[in-house]
mmCIF file of C-alpha atoms in Angstrom:
data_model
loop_
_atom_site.group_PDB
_atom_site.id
_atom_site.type_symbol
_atom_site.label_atom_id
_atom_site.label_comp_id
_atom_site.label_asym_id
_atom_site.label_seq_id
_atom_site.Cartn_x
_atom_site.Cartn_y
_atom_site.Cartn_z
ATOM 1 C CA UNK A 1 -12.372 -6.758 -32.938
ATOM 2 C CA UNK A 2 -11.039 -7.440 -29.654
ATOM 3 C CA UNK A 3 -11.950 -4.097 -28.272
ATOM 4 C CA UNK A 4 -15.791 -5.020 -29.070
ATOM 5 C CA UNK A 5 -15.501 -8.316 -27.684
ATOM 6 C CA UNK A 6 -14.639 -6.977 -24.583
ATOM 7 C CA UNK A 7 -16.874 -4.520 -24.172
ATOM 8 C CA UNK A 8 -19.566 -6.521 -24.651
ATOM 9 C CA UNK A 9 -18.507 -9.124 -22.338
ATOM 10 C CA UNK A 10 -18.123 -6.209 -19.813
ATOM 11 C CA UNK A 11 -21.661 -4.800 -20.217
ATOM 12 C CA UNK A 12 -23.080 -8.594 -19.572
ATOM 13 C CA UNK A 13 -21.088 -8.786 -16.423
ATOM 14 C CA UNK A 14 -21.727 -5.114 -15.363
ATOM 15 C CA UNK A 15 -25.558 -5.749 -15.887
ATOM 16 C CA UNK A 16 -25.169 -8.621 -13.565
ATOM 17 C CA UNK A 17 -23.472 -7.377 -11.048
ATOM 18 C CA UNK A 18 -26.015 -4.001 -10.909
ATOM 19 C CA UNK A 19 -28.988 -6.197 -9.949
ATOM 20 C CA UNK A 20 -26.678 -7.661 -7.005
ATOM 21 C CA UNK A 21 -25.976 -3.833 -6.206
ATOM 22 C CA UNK A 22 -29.562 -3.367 -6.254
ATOM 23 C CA UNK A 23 -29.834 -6.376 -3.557
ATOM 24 C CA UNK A 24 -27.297 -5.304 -1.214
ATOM 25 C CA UNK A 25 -28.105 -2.998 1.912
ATOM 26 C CA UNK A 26 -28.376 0.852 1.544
ATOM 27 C CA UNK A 27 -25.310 2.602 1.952
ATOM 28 C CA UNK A 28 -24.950 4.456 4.987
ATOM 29 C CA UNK A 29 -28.285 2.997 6.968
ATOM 30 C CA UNK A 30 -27.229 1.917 10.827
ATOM 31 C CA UNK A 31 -28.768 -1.212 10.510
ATOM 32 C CA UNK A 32 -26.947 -3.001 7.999
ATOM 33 C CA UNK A 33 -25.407 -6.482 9.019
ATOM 34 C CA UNK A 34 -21.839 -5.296 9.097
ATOM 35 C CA UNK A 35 -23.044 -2.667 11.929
ATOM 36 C CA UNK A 36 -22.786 -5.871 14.933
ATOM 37 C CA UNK A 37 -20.986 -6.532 18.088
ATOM 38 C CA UNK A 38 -17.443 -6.481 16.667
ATOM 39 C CA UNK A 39 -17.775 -3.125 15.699
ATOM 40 C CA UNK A 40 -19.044 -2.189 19.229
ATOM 41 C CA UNK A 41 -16.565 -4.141 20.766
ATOM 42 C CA UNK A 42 -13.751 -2.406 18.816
ATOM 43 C CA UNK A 43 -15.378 1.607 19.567
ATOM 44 C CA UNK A 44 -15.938 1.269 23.090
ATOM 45 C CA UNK A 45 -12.844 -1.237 24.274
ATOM 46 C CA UNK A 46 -9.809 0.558 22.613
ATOM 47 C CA UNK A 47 -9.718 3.071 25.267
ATOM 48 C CA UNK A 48 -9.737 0.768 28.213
ATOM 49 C CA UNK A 49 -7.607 -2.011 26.289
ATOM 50 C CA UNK A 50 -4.737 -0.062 24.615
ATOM 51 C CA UNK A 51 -4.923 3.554 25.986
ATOM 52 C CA UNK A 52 -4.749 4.992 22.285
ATOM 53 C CA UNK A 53 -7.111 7.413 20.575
ATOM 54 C CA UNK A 54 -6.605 5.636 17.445
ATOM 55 C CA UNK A 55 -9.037 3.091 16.355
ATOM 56 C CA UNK A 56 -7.578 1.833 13.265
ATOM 57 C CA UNK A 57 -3.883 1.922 14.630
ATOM 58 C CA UNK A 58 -4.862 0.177 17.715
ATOM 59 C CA UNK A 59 -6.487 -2.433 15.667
ATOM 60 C CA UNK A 60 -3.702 -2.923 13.042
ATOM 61 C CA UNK A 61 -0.757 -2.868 16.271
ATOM 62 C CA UNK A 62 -2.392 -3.960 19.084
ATOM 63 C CA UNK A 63 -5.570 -6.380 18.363
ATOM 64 C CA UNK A 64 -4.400 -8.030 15.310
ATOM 65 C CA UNK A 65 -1.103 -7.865 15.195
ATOM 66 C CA UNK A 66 0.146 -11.264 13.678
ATOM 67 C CA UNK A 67 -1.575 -10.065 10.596
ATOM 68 C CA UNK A 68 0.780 -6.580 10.660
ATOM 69 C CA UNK A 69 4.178 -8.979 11.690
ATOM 70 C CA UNK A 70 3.654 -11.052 8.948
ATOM 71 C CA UNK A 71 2.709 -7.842 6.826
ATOM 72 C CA UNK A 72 6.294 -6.675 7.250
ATOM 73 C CA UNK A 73 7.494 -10.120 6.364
ATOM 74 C CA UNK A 74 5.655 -9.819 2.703
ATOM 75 C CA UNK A 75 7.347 -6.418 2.318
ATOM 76 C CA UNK A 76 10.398 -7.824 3.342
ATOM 77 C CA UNK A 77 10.467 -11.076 0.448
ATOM 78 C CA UNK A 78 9.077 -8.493 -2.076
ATOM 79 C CA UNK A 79 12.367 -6.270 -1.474
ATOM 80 C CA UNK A 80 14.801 -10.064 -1.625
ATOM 81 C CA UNK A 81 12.645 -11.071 -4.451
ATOM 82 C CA UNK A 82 13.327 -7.592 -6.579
ATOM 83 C CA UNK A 83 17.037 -8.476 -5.597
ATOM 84 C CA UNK A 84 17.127 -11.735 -7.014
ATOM 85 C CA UNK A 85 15.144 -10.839 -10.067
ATOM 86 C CA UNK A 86 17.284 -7.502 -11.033
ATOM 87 C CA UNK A 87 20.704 -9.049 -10.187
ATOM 88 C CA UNK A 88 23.491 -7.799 -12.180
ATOM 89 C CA UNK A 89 25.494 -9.773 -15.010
ATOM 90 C CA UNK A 90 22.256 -11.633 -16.044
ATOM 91 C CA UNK A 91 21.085 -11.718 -19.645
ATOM 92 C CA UNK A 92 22.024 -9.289 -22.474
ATOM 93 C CA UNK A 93 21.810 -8.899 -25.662
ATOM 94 C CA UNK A 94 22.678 -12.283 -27.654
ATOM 95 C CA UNK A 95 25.806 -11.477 -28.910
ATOM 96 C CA UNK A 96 26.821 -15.138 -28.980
ATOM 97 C CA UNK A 97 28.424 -16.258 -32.200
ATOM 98 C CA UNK B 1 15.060 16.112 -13.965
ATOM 99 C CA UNK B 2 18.424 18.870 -13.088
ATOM 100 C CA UNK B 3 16.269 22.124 -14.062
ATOM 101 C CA UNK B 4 17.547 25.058 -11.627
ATOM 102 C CA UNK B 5 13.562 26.153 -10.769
ATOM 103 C CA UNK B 6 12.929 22.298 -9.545
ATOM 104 C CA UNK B 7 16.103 22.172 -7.676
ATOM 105 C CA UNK B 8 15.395 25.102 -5.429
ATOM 106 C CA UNK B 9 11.352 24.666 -4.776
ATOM 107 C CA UNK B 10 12.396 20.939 -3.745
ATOM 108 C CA UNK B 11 14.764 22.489 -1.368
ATOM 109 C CA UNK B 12 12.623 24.822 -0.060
ATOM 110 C CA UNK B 13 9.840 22.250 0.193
ATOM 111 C CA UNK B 14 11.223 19.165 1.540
ATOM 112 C CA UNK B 15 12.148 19.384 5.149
ATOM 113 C CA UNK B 16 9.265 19.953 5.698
ATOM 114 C CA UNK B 17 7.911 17.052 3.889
ATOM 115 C CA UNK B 18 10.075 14.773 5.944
ATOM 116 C CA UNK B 19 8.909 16.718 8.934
ATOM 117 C CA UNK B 20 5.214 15.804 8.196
ATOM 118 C CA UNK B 21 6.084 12.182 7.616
ATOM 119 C CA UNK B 22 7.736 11.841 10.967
ATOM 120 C CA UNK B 23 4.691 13.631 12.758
ATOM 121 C CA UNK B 24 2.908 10.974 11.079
ATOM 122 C CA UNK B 25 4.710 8.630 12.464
ATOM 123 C CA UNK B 26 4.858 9.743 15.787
ATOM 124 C CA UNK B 27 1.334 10.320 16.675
ATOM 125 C CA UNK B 28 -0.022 7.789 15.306
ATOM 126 C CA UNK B 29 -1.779 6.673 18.194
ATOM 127 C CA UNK B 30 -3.294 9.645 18.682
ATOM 128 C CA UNK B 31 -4.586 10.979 15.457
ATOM 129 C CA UNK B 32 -5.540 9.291 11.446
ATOM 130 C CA UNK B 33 -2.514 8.062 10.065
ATOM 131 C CA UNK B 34 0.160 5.614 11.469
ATOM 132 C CA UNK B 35 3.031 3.388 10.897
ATOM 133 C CA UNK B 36 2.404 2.940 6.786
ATOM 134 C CA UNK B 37 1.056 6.073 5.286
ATOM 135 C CA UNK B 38 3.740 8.005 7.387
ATOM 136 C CA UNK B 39 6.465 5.852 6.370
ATOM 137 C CA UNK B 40 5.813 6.206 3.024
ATOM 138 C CA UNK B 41 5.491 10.085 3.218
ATOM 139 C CA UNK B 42 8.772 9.234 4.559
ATOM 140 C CA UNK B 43 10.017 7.426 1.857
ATOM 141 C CA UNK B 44 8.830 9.728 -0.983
ATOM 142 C CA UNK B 45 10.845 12.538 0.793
ATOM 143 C CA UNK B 46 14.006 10.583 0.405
ATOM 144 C CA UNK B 47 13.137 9.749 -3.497
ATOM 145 C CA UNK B 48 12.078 12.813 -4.226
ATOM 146 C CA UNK B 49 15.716 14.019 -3.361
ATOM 147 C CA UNK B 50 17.004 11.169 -5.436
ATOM 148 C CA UNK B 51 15.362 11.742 -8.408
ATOM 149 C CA UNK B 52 15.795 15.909 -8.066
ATOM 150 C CA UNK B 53 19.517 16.126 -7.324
ATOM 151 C CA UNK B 54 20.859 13.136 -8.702
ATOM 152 C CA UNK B 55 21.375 9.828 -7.194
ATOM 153 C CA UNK B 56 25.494 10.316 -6.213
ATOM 154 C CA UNK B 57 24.019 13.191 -3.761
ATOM 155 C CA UNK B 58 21.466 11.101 -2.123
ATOM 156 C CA UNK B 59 24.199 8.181 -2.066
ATOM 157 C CA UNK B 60 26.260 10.981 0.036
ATOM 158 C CA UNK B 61 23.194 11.770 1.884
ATOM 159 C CA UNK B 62 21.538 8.484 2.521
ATOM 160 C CA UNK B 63 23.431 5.040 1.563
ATOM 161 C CA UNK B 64 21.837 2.044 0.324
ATOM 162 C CA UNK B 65 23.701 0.456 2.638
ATOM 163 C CA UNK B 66 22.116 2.288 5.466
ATOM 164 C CA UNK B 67 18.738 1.562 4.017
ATOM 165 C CA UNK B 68 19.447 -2.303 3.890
ATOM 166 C CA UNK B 69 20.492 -2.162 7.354
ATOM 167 C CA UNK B 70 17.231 -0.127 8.641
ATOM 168 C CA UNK B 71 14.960 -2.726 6.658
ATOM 169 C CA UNK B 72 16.077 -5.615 8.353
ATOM 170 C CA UNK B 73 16.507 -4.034 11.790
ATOM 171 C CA UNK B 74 12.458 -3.066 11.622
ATOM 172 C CA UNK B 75 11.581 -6.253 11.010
ATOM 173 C CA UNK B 76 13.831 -7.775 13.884
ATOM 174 C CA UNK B 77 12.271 -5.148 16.241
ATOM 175 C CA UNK B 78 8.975 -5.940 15.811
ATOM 176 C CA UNK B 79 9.911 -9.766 16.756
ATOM 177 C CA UNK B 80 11.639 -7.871 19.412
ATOM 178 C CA UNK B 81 8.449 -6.182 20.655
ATOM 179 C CA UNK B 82 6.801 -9.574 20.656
ATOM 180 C CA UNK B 83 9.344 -11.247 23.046
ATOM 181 C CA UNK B 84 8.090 -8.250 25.606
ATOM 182 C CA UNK B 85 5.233 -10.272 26.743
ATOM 183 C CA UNK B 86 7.119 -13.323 26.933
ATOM 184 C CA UNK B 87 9.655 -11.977 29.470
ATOM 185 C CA UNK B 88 6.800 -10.566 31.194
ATOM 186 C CA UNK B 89 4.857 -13.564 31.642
ATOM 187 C CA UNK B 90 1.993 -13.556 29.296
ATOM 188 C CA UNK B 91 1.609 -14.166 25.887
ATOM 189 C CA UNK B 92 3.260 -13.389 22.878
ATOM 190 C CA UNK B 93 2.721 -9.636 21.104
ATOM 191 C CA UNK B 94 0.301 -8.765 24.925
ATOM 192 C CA UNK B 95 0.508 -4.827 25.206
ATOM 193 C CA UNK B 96 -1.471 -4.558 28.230
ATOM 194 C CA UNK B 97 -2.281 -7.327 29.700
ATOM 195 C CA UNK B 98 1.720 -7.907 30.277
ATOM 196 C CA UNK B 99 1.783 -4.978 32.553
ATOM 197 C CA UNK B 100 3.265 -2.375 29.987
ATOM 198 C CA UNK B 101 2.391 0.987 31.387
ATOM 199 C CA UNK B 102 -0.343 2.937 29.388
ATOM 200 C CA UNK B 103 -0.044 6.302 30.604
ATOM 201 C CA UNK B 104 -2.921 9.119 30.085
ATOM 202 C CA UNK B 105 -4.919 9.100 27.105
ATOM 203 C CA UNK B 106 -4.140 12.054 24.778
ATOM 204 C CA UNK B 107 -0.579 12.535 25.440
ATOM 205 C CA UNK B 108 2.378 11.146 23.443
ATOM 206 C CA UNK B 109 3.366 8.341 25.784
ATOM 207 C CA UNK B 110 -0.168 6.452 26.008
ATOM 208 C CA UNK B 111 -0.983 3.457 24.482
ATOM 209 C CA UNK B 112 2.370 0.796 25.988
ATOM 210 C CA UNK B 113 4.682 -0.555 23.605
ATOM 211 C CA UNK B 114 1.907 1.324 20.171
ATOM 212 C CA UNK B 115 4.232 4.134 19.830
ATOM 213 C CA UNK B 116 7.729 1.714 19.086
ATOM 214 C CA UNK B 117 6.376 -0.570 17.157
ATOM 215 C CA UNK B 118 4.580 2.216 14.834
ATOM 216 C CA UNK B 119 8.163 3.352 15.077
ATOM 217 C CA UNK B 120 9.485 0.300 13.412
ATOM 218 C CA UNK B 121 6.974 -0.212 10.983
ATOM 219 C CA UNK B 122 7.208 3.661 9.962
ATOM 220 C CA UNK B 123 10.667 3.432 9.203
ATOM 221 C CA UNK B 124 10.432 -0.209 7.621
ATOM 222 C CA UNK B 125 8.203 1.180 5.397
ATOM 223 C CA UNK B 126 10.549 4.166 4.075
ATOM 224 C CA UNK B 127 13.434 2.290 3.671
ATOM 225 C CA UNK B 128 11.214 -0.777 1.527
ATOM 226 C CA UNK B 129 9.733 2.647 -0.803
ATOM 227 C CA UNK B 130 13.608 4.015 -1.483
ATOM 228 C CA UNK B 131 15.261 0.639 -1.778
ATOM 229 C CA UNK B 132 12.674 -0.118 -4.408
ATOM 230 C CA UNK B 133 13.276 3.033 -6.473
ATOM 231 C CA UNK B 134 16.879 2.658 -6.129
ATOM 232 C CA UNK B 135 16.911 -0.694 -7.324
ATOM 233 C CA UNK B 136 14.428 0.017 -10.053
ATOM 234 C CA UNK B 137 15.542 3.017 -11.141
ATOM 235 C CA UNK B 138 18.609 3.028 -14.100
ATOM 236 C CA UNK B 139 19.829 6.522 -14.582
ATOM 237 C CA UNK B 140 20.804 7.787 -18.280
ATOM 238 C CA UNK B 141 22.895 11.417 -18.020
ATOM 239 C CA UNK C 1 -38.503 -0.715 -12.075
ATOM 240 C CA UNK C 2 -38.684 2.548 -9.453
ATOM 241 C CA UNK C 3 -37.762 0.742 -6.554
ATOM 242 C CA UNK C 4 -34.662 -1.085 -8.470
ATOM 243 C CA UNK C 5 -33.874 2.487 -9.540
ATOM 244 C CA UNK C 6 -33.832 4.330 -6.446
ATOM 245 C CA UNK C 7 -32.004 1.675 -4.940
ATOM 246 C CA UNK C 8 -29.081 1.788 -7.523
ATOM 247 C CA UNK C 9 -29.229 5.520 -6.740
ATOM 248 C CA UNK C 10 -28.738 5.070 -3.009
ATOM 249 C CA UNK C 11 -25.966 2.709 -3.267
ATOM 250 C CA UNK C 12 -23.981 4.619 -5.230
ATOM 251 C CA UNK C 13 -20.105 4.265 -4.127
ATOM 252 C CA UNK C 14 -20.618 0.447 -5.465
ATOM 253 C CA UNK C 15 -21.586 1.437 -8.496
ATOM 254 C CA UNK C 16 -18.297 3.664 -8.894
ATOM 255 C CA UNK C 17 -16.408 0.868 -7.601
ATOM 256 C CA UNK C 18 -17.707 -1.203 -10.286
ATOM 257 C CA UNK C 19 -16.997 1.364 -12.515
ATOM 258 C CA UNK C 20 -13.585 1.465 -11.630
ATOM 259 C CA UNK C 21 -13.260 -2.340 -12.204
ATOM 260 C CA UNK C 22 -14.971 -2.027 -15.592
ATOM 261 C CA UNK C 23 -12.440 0.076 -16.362
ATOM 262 C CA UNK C 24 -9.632 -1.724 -14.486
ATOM 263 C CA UNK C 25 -10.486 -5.212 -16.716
ATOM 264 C CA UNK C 26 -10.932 -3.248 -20.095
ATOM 265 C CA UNK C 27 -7.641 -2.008 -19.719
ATOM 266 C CA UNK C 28 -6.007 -5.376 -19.167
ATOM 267 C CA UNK C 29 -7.568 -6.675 -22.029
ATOM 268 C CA UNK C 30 -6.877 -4.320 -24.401
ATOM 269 C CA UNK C 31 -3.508 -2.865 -24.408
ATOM 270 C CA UNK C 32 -0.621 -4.663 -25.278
ATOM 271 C CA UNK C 33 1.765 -2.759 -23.389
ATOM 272 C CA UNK C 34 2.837 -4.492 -20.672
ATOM 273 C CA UNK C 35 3.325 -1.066 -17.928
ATOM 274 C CA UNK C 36 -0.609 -0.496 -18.997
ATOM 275 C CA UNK C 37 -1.732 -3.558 -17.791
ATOM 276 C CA UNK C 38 0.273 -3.161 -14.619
ATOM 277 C CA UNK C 39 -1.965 -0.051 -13.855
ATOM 278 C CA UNK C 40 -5.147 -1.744 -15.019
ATOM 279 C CA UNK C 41 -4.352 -4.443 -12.181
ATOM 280 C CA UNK C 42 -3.397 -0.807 -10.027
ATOM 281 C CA UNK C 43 -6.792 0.558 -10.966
ATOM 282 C CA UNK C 44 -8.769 -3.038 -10.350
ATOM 283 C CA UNK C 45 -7.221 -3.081 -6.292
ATOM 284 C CA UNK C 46 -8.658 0.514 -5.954
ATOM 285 C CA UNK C 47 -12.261 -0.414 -6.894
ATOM 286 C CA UNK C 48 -12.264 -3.441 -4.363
ATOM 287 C CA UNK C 49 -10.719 -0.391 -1.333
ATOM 288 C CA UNK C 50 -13.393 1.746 -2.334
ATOM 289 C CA UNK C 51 -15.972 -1.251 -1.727
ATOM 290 C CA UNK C 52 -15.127 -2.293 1.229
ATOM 291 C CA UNK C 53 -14.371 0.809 2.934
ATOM 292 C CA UNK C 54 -17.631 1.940 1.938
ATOM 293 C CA UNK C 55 -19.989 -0.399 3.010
ATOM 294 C CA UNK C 56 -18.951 0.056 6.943
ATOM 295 C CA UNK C 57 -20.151 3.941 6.627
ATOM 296 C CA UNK C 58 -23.333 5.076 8.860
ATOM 297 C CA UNK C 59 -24.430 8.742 7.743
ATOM 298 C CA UNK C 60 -23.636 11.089 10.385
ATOM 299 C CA UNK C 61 -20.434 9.102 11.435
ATOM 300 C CA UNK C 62 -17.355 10.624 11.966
ATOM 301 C CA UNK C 63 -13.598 9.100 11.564
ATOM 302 C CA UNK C 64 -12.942 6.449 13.813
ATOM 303 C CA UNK C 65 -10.326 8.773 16.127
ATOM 304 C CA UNK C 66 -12.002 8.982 20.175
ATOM 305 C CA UNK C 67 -12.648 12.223 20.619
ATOM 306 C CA UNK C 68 -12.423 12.660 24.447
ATOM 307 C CA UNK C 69 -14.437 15.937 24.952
ATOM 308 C CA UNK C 70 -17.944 14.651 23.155
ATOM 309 C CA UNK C 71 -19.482 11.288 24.348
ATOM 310 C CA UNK C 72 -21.893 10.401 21.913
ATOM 311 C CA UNK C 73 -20.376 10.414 18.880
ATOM 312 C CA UNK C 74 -21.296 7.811 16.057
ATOM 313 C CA UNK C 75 -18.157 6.408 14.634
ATOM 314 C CA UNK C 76 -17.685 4.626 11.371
ATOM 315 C CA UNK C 77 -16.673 0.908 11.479
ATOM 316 C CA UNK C 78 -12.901 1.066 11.649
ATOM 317 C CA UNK C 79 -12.699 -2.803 10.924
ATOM 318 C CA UNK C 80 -12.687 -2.448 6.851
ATOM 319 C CA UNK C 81 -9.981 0.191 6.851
ATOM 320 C CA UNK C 82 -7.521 -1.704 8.718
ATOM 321 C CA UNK C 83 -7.563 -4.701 6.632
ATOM 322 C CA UNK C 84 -7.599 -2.888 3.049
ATOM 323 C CA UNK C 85 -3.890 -0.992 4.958
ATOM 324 C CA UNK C 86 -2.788 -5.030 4.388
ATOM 325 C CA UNK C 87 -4.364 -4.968 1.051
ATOM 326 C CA UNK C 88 -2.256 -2.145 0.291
ATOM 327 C CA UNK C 89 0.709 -3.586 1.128
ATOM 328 C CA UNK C 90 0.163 -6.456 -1.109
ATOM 329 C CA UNK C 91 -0.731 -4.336 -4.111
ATOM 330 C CA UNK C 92 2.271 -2.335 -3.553
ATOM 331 C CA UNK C 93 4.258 -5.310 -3.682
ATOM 332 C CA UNK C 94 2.681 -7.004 -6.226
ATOM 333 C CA UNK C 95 3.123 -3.764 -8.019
ATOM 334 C CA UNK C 96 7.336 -3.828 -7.429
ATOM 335 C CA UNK C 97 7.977 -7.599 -8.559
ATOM 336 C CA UNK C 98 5.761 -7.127 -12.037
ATOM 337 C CA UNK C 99 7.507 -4.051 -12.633
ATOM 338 C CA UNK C 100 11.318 -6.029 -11.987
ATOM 339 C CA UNK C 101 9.676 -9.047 -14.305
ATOM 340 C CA UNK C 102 9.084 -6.136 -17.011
ATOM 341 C CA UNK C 103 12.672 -4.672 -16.758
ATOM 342 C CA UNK C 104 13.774 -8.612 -16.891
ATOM 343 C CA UNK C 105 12.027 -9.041 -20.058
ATOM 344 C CA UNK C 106 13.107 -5.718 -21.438
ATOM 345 C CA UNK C 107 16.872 -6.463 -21.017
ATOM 346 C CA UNK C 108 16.096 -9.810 -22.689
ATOM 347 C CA UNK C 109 14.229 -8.748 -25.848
ATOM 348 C CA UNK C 110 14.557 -5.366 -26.289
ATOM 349 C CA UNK C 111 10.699 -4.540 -26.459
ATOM 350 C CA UNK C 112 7.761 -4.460 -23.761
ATOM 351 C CA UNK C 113 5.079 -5.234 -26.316
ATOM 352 C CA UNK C 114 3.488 -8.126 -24.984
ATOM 353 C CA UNK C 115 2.433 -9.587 -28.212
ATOM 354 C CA UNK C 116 5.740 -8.897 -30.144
ATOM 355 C CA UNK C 117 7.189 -10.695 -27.120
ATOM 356 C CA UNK C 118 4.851 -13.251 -28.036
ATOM 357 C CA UNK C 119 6.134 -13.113 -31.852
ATOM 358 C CA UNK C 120 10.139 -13.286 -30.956
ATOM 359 C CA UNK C 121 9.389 -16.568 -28.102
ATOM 360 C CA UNK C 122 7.529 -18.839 -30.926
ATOM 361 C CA UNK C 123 10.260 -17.570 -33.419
ATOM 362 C CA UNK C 124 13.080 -18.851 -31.220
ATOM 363 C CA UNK C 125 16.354 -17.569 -30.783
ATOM 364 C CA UNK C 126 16.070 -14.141 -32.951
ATOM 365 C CA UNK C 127 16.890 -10.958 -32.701
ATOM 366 C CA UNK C 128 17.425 -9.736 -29.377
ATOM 367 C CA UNK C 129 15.557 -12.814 -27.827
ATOM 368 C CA UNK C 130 18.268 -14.582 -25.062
ATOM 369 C CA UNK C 131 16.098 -17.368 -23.991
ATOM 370 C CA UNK C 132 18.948 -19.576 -22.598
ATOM 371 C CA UNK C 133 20.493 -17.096 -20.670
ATOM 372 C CA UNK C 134 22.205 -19.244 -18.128
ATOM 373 C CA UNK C 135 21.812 -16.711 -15.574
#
């Protein structure tokens, strides 16, 4: 019963969401809006800025990198939150009489 | 997981795992990669010796302690990094316009102060993957 | 109808990464294993990397590494894949503290069936259930 529910309410919402497909720009086309002048300003100025060959890595390290020091910090409080959760000599069985 | 066929294609195979990981690492100013997908190649070398061989080996190998330690010192050397341009006289987390040198394009020393902090991240990374699975992980002989 | 067709057809890595979600939200909703609907939230994060990396590809572009020796090279927009590396992250930790919650839960009542969890909480204190655990 619940497996039919679902997959109806699924169909609705893919049907939906395939007409926005249908609306959005062709894949692959150079003239889509997300082709503008950050992405030429990010291709031609990581040589001269940086000096690295690396597009992506210079972005991640060298033009946004608050976003990648704060990154490390979420890794970090996932590790101290794992800590906490598993700590040892907490909960049991209820063997309580 | 202690089968004798598993035990001696890991050992063949894994050096050179960790070998690609640090390559990764390493050059990842220079070709696709970079500080997270080679730390966790990284990482999974170091599990995949834990979960093969048994986890007192590893703890021989490579502590937890040692782990905990390298987690917390790549996230204090990035601030470190940061502080860079401050002494220099710019801004916080500048690479180039603080004056780091950027040597030739192409080689292994390009790019200023890219190649240690995709150091730190790199091994930040590994040591987060194996402190998860050893934390995670509750062994039954 | 042709034009909404060929379209669709053209467009087709959001249509798998719709797909994927489909597939991502039916299993959430219908298994009651709790590790299952870890990986349905797994498989959702996928679809979303496969959407956004996709929609900064030109045809005839090439990975976004300079290559010094040719000059006029097309590259792909490198902008998409270095903000879905942070989305990674996130999923991965996500990922680790749902999977400590679900060893939590398993020390506590002995079963990872979410609805049988369900059962033994509006039962109260039975069999294997430690609710007041006093850490």
């Amino acid at each position: 019963m619940a497996n039919k529910v679902a997959i109806v309410l699924l169909v609705c919402i893919g049907l939906v969401m395939l007409v926005a497909i249908s609306e959005l720009p062709l894949y692959g086309s150079p003239d889509t809006p997300a082709q503008n002048e950050v992405a030429e300003r990010y291709v031609h100025g990581t040589l001269g800025d940086t000096g690295a060959l690396n597009m992506v890595a210079a972005i991640v390290i060298d033009y946004r990198a608050y976003d990648t020091l704060i990154e490390t910090t979420v890794l970090f409080t996932a590790v101290i939150a794992v800590f906490m959760v598993l700590k040892k000599g907490s909960t049991g069985k209820g063997e309580q009489g | 997981m202690r089968d004798f066929v598993l035990k001696r294609m890991v050992a063949l195979v894994l050096p050179f795992v960790t070998m690609l990981g640090l390559y990764v690492i390493f050059h990842g100013h220079l070709s696709p990669g970079g500080s997270f997908s080679g730390g966790i190649i990284t990482g999974l070398s170091i599990i995949a010796f834990n979960l093969v061989f048994g986890t007192e080996r590893g703890e021989e190998k490579i502590s937890e302690r040692l782990m905990a330690l390298i987690e917390s010192f790549g996230a204090l050397w990035y601030g470190a990094m940061g502080l860079v341009g401050i002494l220099r006289g710019a801004s916080f987390l500048m690479n180039k316009g603080a004056g780091v040198p950027v040597g030739q394009p192409g080689s292994l020393y390009s790019g200023g102060l890219i190649l240690l902090i995709t150091l730190g991240v790199g091994l930040k990374v590994a040591s987060t993957m194996v402190t998860l699975f050893l934390e995670l992980m509750e062994e039954e002989d | 109808m042709g034009e909404f067709g060929s379209r669709i057809v053209q467009n087709y890595p959001y249509v798998f990464a719709l797909a994927l979600f489909a597939i991502g939200v039916y299993t959430i909703l219908t298994h009651s294993n709790l590790f299952k609907k870890v990986i349905g939230i797994n498989i959702m994060e996928g679809s979303i990397y496969v959407l956004f990396i996709a929609a900064g590809n030109v045809r005839g572009g090439v990975a976004p590494v300079l290559d010094l020796a040719n000059s006029d090279l097309v590259y792909v927009h490198p902008l998409p894949q270095a903000l879905m590396l942070t989305g990674i992250v996130v999923s991965v930790s996500v990922t680790a503290l749902s999977l400590a919650l679900i060893m939590k839960l398993y020390r506590s009542y002995g079963t990872v069936d979410a609805r049988e969890i369900a059962r033994l909480t509006r039962l109260g204190n039975e069999v294997g259930a430690d609710v007041t655990s006093g850490s």
